[in-house]
mmCIF file of C-alpha atoms and ligand atoms in Angstrom:
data_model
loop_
_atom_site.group_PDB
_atom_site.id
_atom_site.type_symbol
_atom_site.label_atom_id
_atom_site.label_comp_id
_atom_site.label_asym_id
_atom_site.label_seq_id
_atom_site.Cartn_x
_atom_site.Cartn_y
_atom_site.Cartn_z
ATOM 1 C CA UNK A 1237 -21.444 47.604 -11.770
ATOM 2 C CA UNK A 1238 -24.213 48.378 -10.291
ATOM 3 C CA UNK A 1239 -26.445 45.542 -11.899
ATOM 4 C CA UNK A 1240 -23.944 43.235 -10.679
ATOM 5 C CA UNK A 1241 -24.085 44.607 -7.372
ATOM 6 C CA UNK A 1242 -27.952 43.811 -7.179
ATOM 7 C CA UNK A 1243 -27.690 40.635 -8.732
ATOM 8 C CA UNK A 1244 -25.161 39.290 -6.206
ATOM 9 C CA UNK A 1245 -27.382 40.649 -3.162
ATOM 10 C CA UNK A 1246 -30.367 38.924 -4.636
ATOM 11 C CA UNK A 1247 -28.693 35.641 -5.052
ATOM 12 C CA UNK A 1248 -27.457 35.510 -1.984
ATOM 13 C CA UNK A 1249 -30.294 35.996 -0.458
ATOM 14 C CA UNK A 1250 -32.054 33.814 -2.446
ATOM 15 C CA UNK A 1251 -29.749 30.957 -1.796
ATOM 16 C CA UNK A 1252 -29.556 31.905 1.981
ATOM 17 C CA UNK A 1253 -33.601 31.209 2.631
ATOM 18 C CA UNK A 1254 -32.851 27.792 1.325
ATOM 19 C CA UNK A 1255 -29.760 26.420 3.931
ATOM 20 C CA UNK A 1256 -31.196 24.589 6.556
ATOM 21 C CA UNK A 1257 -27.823 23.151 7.811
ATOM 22 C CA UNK A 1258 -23.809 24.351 8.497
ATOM 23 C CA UNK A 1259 -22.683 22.060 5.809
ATOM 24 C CA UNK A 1260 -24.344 24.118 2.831
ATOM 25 C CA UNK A 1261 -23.996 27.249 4.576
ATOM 26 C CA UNK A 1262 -20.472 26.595 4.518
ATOM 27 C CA UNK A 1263 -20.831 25.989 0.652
ATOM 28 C CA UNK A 1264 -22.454 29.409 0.900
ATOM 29 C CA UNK A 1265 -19.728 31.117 2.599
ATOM 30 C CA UNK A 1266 -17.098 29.497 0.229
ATOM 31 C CA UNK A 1267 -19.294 31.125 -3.061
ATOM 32 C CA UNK A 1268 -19.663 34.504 -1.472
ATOM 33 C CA UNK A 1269 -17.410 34.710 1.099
ATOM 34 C CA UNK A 1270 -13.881 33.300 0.684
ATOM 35 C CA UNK A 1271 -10.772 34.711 -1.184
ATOM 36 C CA UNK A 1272 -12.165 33.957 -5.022
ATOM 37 C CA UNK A 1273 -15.462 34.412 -3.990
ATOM 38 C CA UNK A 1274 -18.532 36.527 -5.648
ATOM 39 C CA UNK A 1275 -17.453 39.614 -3.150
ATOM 40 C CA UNK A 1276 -14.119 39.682 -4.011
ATOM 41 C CA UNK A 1277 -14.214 39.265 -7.600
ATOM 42 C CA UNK A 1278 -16.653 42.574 -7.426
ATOM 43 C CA UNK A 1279 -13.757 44.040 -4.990
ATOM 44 C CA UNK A 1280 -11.096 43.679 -8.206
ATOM 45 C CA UNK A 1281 -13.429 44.685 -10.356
ATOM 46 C CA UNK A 1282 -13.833 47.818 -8.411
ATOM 47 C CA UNK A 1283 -10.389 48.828 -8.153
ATOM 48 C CA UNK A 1284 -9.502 49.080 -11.642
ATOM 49 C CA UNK A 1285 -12.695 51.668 -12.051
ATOM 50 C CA UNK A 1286 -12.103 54.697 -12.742
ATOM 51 C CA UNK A 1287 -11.658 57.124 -9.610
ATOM 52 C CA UNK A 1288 -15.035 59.082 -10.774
ATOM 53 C CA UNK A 1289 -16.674 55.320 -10.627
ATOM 54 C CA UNK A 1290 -14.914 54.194 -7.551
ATOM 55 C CA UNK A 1291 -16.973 57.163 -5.553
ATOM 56 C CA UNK A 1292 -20.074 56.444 -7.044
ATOM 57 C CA UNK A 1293 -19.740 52.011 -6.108
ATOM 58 C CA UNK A 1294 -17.582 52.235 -3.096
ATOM 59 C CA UNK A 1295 -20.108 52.883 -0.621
ATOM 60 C CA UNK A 1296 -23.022 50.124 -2.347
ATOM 61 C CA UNK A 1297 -20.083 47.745 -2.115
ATOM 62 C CA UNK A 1298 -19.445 47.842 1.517
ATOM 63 C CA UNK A 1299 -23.036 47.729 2.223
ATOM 64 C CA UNK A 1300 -23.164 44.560 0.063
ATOM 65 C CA UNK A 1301 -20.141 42.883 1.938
ATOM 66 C CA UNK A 1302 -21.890 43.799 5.195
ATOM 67 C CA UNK A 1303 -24.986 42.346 4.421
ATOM 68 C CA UNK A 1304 -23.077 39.222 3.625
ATOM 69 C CA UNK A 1305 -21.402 39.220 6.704
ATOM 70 C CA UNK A 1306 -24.158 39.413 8.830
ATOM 71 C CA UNK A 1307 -26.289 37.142 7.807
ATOM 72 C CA UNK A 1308 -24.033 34.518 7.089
ATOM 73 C CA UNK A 1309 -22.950 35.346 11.353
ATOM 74 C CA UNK A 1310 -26.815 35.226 12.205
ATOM 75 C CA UNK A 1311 -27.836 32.120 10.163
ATOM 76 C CA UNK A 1312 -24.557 30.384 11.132
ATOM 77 C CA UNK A 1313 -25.264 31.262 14.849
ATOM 78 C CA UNK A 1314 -28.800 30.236 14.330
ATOM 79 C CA UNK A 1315 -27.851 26.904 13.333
ATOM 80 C CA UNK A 1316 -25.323 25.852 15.468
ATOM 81 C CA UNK A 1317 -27.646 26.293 18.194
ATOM 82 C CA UNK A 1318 -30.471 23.835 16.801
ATOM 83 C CA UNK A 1319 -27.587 21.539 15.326
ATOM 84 C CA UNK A 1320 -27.123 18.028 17.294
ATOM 85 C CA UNK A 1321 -23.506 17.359 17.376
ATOM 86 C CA UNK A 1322 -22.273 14.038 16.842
ATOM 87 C CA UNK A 1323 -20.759 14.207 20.647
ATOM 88 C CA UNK A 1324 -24.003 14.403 21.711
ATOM 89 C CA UNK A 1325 -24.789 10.881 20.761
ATOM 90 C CA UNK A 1326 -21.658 9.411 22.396
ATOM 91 C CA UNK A 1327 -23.162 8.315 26.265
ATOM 92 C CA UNK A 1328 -19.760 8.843 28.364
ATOM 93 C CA UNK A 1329 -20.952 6.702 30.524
ATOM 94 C CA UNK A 1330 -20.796 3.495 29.314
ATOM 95 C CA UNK A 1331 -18.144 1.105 30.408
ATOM 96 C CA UNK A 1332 -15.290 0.477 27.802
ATOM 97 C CA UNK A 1333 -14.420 -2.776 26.093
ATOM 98 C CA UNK A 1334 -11.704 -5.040 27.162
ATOM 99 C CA UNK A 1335 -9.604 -6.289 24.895
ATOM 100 C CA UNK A 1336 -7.743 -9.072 25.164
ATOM 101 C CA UNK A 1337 -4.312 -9.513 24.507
ATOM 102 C CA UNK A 1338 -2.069 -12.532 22.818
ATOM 103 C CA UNK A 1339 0.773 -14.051 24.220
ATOM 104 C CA UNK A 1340 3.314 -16.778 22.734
ATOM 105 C CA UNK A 1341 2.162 -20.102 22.245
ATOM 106 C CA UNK A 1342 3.443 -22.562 25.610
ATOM 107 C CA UNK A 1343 5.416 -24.318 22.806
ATOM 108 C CA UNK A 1344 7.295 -21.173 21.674
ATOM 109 C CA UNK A 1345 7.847 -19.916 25.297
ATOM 110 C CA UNK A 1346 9.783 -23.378 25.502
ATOM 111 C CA UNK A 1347 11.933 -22.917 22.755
ATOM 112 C CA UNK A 1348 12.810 -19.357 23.412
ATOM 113 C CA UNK A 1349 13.976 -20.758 27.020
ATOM 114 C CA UNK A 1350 16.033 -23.415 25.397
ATOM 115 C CA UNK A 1351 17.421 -20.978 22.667
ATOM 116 C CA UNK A 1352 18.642 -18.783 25.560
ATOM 117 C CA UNK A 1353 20.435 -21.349 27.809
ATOM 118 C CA UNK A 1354 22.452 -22.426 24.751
ATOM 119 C CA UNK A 1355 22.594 -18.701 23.494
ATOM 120 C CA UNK A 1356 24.516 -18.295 26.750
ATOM 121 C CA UNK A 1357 27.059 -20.744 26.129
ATOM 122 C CA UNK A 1358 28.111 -18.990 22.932
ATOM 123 C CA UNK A 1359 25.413 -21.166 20.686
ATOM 124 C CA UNK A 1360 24.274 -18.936 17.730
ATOM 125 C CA UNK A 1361 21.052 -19.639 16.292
ATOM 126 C CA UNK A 1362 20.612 -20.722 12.459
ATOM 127 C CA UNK A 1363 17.632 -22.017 10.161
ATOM 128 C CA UNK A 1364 16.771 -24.275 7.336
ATOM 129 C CA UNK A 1365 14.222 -25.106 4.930
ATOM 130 C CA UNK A 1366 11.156 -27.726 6.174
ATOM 131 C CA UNK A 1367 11.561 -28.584 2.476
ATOM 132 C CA UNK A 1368 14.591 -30.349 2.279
ATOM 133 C CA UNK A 1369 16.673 -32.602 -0.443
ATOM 134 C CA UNK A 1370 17.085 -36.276 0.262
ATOM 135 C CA UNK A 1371 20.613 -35.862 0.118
ATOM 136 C CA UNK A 1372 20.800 -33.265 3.042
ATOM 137 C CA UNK A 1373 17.892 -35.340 5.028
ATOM 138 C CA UNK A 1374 19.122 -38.702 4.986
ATOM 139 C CA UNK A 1375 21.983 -39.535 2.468
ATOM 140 C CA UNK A 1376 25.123 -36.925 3.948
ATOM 141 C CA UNK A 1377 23.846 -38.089 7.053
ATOM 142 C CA UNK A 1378 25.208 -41.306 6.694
ATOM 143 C CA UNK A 1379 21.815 -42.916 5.931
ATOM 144 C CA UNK A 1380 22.253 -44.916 2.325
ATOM 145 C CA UNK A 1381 19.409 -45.066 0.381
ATOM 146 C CA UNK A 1382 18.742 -48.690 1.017
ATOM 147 C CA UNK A 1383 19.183 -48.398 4.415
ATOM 148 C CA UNK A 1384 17.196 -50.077 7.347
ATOM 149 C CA UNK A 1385 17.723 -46.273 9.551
ATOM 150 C CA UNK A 1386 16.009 -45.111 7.023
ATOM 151 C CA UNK A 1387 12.701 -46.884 8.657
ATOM 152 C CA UNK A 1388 13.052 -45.123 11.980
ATOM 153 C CA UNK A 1389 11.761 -41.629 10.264
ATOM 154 C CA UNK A 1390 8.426 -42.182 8.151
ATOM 155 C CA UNK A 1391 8.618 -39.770 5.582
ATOM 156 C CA UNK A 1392 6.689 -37.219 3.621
ATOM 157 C CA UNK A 1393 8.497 -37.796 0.304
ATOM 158 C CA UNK A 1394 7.471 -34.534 -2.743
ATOM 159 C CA UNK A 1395 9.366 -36.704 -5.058
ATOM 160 C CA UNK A 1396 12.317 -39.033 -5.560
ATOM 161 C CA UNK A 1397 14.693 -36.063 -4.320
ATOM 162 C CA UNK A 1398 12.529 -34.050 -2.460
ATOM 163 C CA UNK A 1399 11.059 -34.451 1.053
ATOM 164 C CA UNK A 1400 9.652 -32.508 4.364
ATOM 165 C CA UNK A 1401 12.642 -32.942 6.799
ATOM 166 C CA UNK A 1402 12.084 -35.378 8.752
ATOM 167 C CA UNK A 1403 14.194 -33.760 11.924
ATOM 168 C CA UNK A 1404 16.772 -30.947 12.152
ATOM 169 C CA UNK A 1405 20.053 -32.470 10.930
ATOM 170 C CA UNK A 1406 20.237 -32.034 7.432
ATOM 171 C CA UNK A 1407 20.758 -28.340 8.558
ATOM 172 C CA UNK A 1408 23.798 -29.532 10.304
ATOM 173 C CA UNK A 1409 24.947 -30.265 6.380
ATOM 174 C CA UNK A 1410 23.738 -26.919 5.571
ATOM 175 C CA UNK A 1411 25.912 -25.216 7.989
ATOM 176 C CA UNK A 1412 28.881 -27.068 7.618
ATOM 177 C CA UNK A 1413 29.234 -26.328 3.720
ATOM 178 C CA UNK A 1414 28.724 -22.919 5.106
ATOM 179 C CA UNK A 1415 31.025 -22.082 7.914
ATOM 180 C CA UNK A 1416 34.512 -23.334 8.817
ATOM 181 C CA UNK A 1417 34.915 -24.661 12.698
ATOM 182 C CA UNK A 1418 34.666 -23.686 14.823
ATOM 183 C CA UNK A 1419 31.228 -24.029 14.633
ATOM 184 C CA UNK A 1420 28.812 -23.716 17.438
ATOM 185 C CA UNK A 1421 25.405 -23.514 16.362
ATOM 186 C CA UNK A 1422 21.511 -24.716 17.318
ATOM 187 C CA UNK A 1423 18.909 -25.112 14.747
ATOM 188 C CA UNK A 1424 14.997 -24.432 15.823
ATOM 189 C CA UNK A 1425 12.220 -25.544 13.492
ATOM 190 C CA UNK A 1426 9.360 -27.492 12.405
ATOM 191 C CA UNK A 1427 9.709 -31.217 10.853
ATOM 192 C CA UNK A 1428 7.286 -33.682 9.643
ATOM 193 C CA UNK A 1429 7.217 -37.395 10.446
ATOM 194 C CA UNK A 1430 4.289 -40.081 8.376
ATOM 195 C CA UNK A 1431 3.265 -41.215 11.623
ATOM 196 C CA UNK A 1432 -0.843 -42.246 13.238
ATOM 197 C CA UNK A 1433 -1.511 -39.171 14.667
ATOM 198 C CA UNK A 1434 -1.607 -40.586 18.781
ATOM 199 C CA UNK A 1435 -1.625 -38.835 22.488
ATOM 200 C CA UNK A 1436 2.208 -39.263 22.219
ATOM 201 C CA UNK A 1437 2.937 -38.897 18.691
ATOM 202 C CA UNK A 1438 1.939 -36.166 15.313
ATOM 203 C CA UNK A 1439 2.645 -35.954 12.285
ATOM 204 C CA UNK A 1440 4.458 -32.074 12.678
ATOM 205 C CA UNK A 1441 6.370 -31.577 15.562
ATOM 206 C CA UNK A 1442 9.519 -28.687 16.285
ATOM 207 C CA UNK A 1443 12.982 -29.860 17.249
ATOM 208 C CA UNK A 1444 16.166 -28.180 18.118
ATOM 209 C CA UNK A 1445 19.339 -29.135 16.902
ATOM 210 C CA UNK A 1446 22.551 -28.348 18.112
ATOM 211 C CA UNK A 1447 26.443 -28.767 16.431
ATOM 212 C CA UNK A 1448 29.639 -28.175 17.606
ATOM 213 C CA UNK A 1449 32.762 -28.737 15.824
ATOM 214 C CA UNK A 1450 36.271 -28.039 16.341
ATOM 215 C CA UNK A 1451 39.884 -29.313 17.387
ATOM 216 C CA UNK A 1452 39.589 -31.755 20.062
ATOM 217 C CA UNK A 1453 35.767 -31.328 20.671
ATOM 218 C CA UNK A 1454 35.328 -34.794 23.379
ATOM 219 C CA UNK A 1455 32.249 -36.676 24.127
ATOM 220 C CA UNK A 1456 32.397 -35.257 27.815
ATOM 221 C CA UNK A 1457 32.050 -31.879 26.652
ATOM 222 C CA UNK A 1458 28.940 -33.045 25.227
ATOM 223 C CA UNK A 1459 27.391 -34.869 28.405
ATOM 224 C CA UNK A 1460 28.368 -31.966 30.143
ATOM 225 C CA UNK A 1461 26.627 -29.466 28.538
ATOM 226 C CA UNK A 1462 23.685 -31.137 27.982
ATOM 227 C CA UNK A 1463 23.454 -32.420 32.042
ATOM 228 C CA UNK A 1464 23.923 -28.236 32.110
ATOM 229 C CA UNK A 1465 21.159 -27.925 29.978
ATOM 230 C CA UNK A 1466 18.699 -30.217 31.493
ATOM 231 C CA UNK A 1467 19.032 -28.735 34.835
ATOM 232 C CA UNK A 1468 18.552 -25.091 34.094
ATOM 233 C CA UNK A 1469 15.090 -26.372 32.187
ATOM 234 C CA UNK A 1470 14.040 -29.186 34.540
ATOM 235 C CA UNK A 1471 15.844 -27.805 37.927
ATOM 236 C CA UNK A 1472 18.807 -28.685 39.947
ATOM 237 C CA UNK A 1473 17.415 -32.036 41.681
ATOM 238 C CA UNK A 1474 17.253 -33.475 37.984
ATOM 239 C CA UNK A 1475 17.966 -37.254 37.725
ATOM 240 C CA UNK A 1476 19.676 -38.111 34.479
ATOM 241 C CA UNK A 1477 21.170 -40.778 32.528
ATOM 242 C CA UNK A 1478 22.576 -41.451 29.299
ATOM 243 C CA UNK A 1479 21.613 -44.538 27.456
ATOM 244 C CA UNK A 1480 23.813 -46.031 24.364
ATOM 245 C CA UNK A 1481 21.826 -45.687 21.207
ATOM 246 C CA UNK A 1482 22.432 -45.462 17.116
ATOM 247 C CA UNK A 1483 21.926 -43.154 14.883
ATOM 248 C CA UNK A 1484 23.536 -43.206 11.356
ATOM 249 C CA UNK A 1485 25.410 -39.760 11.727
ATOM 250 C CA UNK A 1486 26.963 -40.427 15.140
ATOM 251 C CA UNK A 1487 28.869 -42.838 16.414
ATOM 252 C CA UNK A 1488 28.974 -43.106 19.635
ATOM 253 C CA UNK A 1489 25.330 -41.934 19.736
ATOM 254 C CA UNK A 1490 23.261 -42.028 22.996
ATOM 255 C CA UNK A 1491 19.956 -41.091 24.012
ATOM 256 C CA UNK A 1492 19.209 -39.222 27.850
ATOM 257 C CA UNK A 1493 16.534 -39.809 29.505
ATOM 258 C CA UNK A 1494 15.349 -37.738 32.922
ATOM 259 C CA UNK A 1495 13.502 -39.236 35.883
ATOM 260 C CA UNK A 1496 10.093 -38.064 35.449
ATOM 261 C CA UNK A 1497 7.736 -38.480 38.870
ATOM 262 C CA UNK A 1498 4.226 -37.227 38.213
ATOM 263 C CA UNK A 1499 2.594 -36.670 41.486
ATOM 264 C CA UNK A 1500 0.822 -39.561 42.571
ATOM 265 C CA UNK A 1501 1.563 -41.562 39.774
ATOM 266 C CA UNK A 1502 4.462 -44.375 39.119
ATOM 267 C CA UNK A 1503 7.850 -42.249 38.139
ATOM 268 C CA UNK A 1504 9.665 -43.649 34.998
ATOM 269 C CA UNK A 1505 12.721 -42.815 32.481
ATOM 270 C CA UNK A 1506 11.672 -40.642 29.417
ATOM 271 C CA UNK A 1507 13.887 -39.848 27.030
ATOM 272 C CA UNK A 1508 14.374 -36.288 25.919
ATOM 273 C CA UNK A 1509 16.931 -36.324 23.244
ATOM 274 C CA UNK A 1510 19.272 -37.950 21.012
ATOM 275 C CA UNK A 1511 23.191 -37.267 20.855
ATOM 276 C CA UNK A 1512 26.849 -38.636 19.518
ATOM 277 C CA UNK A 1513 29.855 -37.638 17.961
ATOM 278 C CA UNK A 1514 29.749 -36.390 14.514
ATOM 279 C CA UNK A 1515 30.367 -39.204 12.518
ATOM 280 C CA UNK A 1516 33.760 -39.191 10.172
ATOM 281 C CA UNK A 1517 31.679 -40.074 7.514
ATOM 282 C CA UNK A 1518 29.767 -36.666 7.677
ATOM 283 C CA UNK A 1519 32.537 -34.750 8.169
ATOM 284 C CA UNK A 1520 34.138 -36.008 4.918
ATOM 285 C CA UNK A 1521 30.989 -35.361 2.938
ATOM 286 C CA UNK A 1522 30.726 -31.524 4.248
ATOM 287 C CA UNK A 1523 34.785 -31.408 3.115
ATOM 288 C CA UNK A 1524 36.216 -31.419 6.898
ATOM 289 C CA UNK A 1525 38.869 -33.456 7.916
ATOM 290 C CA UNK A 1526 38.125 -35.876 10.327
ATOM 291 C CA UNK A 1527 41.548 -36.322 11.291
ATOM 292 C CA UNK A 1528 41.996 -32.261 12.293
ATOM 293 C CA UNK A 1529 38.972 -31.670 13.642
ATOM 294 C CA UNK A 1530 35.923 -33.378 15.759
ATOM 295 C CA UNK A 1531 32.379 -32.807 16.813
ATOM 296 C CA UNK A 1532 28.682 -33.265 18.546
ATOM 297 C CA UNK A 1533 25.653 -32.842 17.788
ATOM 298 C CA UNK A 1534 22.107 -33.250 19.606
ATOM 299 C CA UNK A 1535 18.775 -32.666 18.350
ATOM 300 C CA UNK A 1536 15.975 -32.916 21.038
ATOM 301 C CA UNK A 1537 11.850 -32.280 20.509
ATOM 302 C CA UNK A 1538 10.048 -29.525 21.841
ATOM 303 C CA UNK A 1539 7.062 -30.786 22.692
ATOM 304 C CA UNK A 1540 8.633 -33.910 24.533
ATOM 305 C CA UNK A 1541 10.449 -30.685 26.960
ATOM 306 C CA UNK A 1542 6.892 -28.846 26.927
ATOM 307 C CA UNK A 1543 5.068 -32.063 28.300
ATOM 308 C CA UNK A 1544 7.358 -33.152 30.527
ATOM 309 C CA UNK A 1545 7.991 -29.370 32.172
ATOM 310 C CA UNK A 1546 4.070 -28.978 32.316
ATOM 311 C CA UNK A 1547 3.301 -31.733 32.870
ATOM 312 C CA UNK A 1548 0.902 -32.630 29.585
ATOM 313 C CA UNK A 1549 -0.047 -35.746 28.375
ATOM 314 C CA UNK A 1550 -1.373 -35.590 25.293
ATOM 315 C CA UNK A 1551 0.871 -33.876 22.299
ATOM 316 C CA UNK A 1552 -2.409 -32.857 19.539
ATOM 317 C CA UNK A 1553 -3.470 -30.488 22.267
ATOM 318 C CA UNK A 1554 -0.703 -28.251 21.509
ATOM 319 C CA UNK A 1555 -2.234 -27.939 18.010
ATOM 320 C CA UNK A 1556 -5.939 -27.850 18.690
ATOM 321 C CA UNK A 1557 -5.654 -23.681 18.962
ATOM 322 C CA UNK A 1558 -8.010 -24.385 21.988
ATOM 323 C CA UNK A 1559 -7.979 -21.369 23.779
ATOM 324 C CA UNK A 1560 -8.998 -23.318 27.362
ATOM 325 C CA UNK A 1561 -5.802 -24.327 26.924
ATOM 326 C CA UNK A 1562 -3.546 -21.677 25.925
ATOM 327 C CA UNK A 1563 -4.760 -18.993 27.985
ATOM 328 C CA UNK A 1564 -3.088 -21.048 30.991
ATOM 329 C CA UNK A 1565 0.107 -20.071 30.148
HETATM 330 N N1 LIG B 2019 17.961 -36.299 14.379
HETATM 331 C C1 LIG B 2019 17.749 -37.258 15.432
HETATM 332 C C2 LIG B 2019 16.239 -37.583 15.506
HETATM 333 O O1 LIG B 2019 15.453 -36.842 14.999
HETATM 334 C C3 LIG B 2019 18.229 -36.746 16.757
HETATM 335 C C4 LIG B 2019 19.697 -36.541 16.814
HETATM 336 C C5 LIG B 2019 20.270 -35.330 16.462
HETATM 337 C C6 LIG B 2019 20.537 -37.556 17.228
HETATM 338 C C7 LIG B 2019 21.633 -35.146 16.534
HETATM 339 C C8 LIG B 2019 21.903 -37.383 17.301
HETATM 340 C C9 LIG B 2019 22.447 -36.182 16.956
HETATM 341 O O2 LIG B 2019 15.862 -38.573 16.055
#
C-alpha cells in the first residue's frame, strides 16, 4: 500500500509539470480525480484492509488526496487566468448581417388570389399530372385524332400516347371519372405548348381551370361568375365582353376579353380566357348523362392575368429568375 501510495504521488506530479492547458488538465483530473479514478481505486483498496492496516494508511491517504486537490485547484486557477477564451475573439461591436428574406413569385401571388375568389364561391381546388395521356389531353375532349383543333395546341408529344398537357382540361376528365356532380372544382398547374419562345408567348406557361357540373347548370351562371371574377381581380370599373369562339369540348364556347387602357398608350380588347358548356360528347365519355345533368368549364392563363394586372409586357421575364424584377413585388 504504501508503494502504491508513492507511486501515485509521483505520477501525478510528474504528469502535472507537463499540462500547459485546461483541456489536459481536465484529462488529469479525470485519471486522478473522478469517481474510477487512481484516488479512489486506492480508497477501495483501503477499506477492505485490515483495521491494524487501515491506521497505519489512513492518514498517508488523505495527505495524498489533498495534495491532489490542491494542485489540481492551483494549476487549474493558474490557467484559466492566462487562458484566452474564445469570447474574447468575438468584437461585439460589429454590425450584424442582414439577411434577406424570399417571398412568392408575382406569378404565384396571382394564382393564390384567383384560387381564393373561386375558393369563396364553394370551388375546391384539385391537381393533375403535366404528363398526361393523349386520350385525357385531346381525344375525351372531343378532339379526334385527325382533327384540325388539334393544330391550335403545338404539342410536346413523349410518344404516340404520351404527351406534356397542353392546358388544364384533361384534368376535367380526371375529375369527372372521379367524382359524381355535383362537381365544382378549379384546376391550377403548369402546361407546355411547342411554340417560338416570343414577348407574348413560351413554351411553359400555368393555367387554371375551372368545372362545374350539375342539374340545370345554364350558360348565365357561367357569364356571371366569371364577370364576378374579373372584377374582384381587375376592379369594379372593369369593361367586359364575351366573344363567340370554338373549342372542341364546349359548345357554345366563348372567349372574354377586358378593356385594357395602358396609360398613355392606345386601349384595346385582350382576351383573358376561354369558356362554354361542357360538351355532351364529354359528358358521355366520363359516363354522365347528358340528358340529367349539364355543365361549364373555363380555363384561363396566369400569366395573361399577371401582365395585364401589372401591367408587363413581356411574358419570358417571369422566368428569367431576375431578381431586379422579382424583388418589386
Ligand atoms: N383549354 C382551353 C385552352 O387552353 C381553354 C378552355 C378551357 C376553354 C375550358 C373552354 C373551357 O385554350
Amino acid at each position: 500500500m504504501e508503494n502504491k501510495i508513492l507511486d501515485a504521488k509521483n505520477s501525478f506530479e510528474n504528469e502535472l509539470k507537463k499540462i500547459d492547458n485546461l483541456s489536459k488538465l481536465e484529462e488529469l483530473r479525470i485519471k486522478y480525480l473522478s469517481r474510477k479514478g487512481t484516488l479512489n481505486q486506492l480508497f477501495d483498496e483501503f477499506k477492505n484492509l485490515p483495521s491494524a492496516e487501515k491506521q497505519k494508511y489512513g492518514k498517508s491517504l488523505n495527505e495524498l488526496k489533498n495534495f491532489f486537490q490542491e494542485n489540481y485547484e492551483k494549476l487549474k486557477a493558474n490557467l484559466e487566468q492566462t487562458e484566452t477564451k474564445v469570447e474574447d475573439f468575438i468584437d461585439w461591436s460589429l454590425p450584424g448581417r442582414k439577411r434577406n428574406l424570399g417571398s412568392k413569385h408575382i406569378l404565384i401571388q396571382t394564382l393564390d388570389e384567383i384560387k381564393s375568389v373561386f375558393k369563396s364561391i364553394g370551388f375546391s381546388v384539385y391537381e393533375g399530372p403535366e404528363l398526361e395521356s393523349d386520350y385525357n389531353n385531346f381525344e375525351a375532349l372531343n378532339f379526334p385524332s385527325d382533327h384540325p383543333a388539334r393544330d391550335m395546341q403545338d404539342t410536346f408529344f413523349i410518344n404516340n400516347s404520351f404527351l406534356l398537357r397542353t392546358h388544364t382540361s384533361p384534368v376535367q376528365i380526371r375529375v369527372m371519372q372521379q367524382l359524381k356532380p355535383p362537381i365544382r372544382v378549379i384546376v391550377p398547374g403548369k402546361v407546355y405548348r411547342n411554340e417560338a419562345i416570343s414577348a407574348k408567348s413560351y413554351c411553359l406557361f400555368h393555367q387554371v381551370e375551372g368545372l362545374y357540373v350539375d342539374t340545370d347548370v345554364t350558360f348565365s351562371e357561367l357569364k356571371g361568375t366569371l364577370v364576378s371574377f374579373a372584377k374582384q381581380l381587375f376592379g369594379d370599373n372593369l369593361k367586359y365582353r364575351f366573344r363567340a369562339s370554338f373549342f372542341p369540348f364546349t359548345e357554345p364556347s366563348a372567349e372574354m376579353d377586358i378593356w385594357w387602357q395602358p396609360t398613355g398608350k392606345e386601349g384595346r380588347w385582350l382576351e383573358i380566357l376561354g369558356c362554354g358548356m361542357v360538351d355532351p360528347n364529354v359528358l358521355t365519355n366520363v359516363g354522365i348523362d347528358p340528358e340529367h345533368y349539364t355543365g361549364y368549364a373555363f380555363g384561363m392563363g396566369v400569366e395573361r392575368m399577371t401582365l395585364l394586372k401589372y401591367g408587363i409586357d413581356d411574358i419570358r421575364i417571369f422566368f428569367d429568375n431576375d431578381k431586379r424584377f422579382l424583388i418589386q413585388f
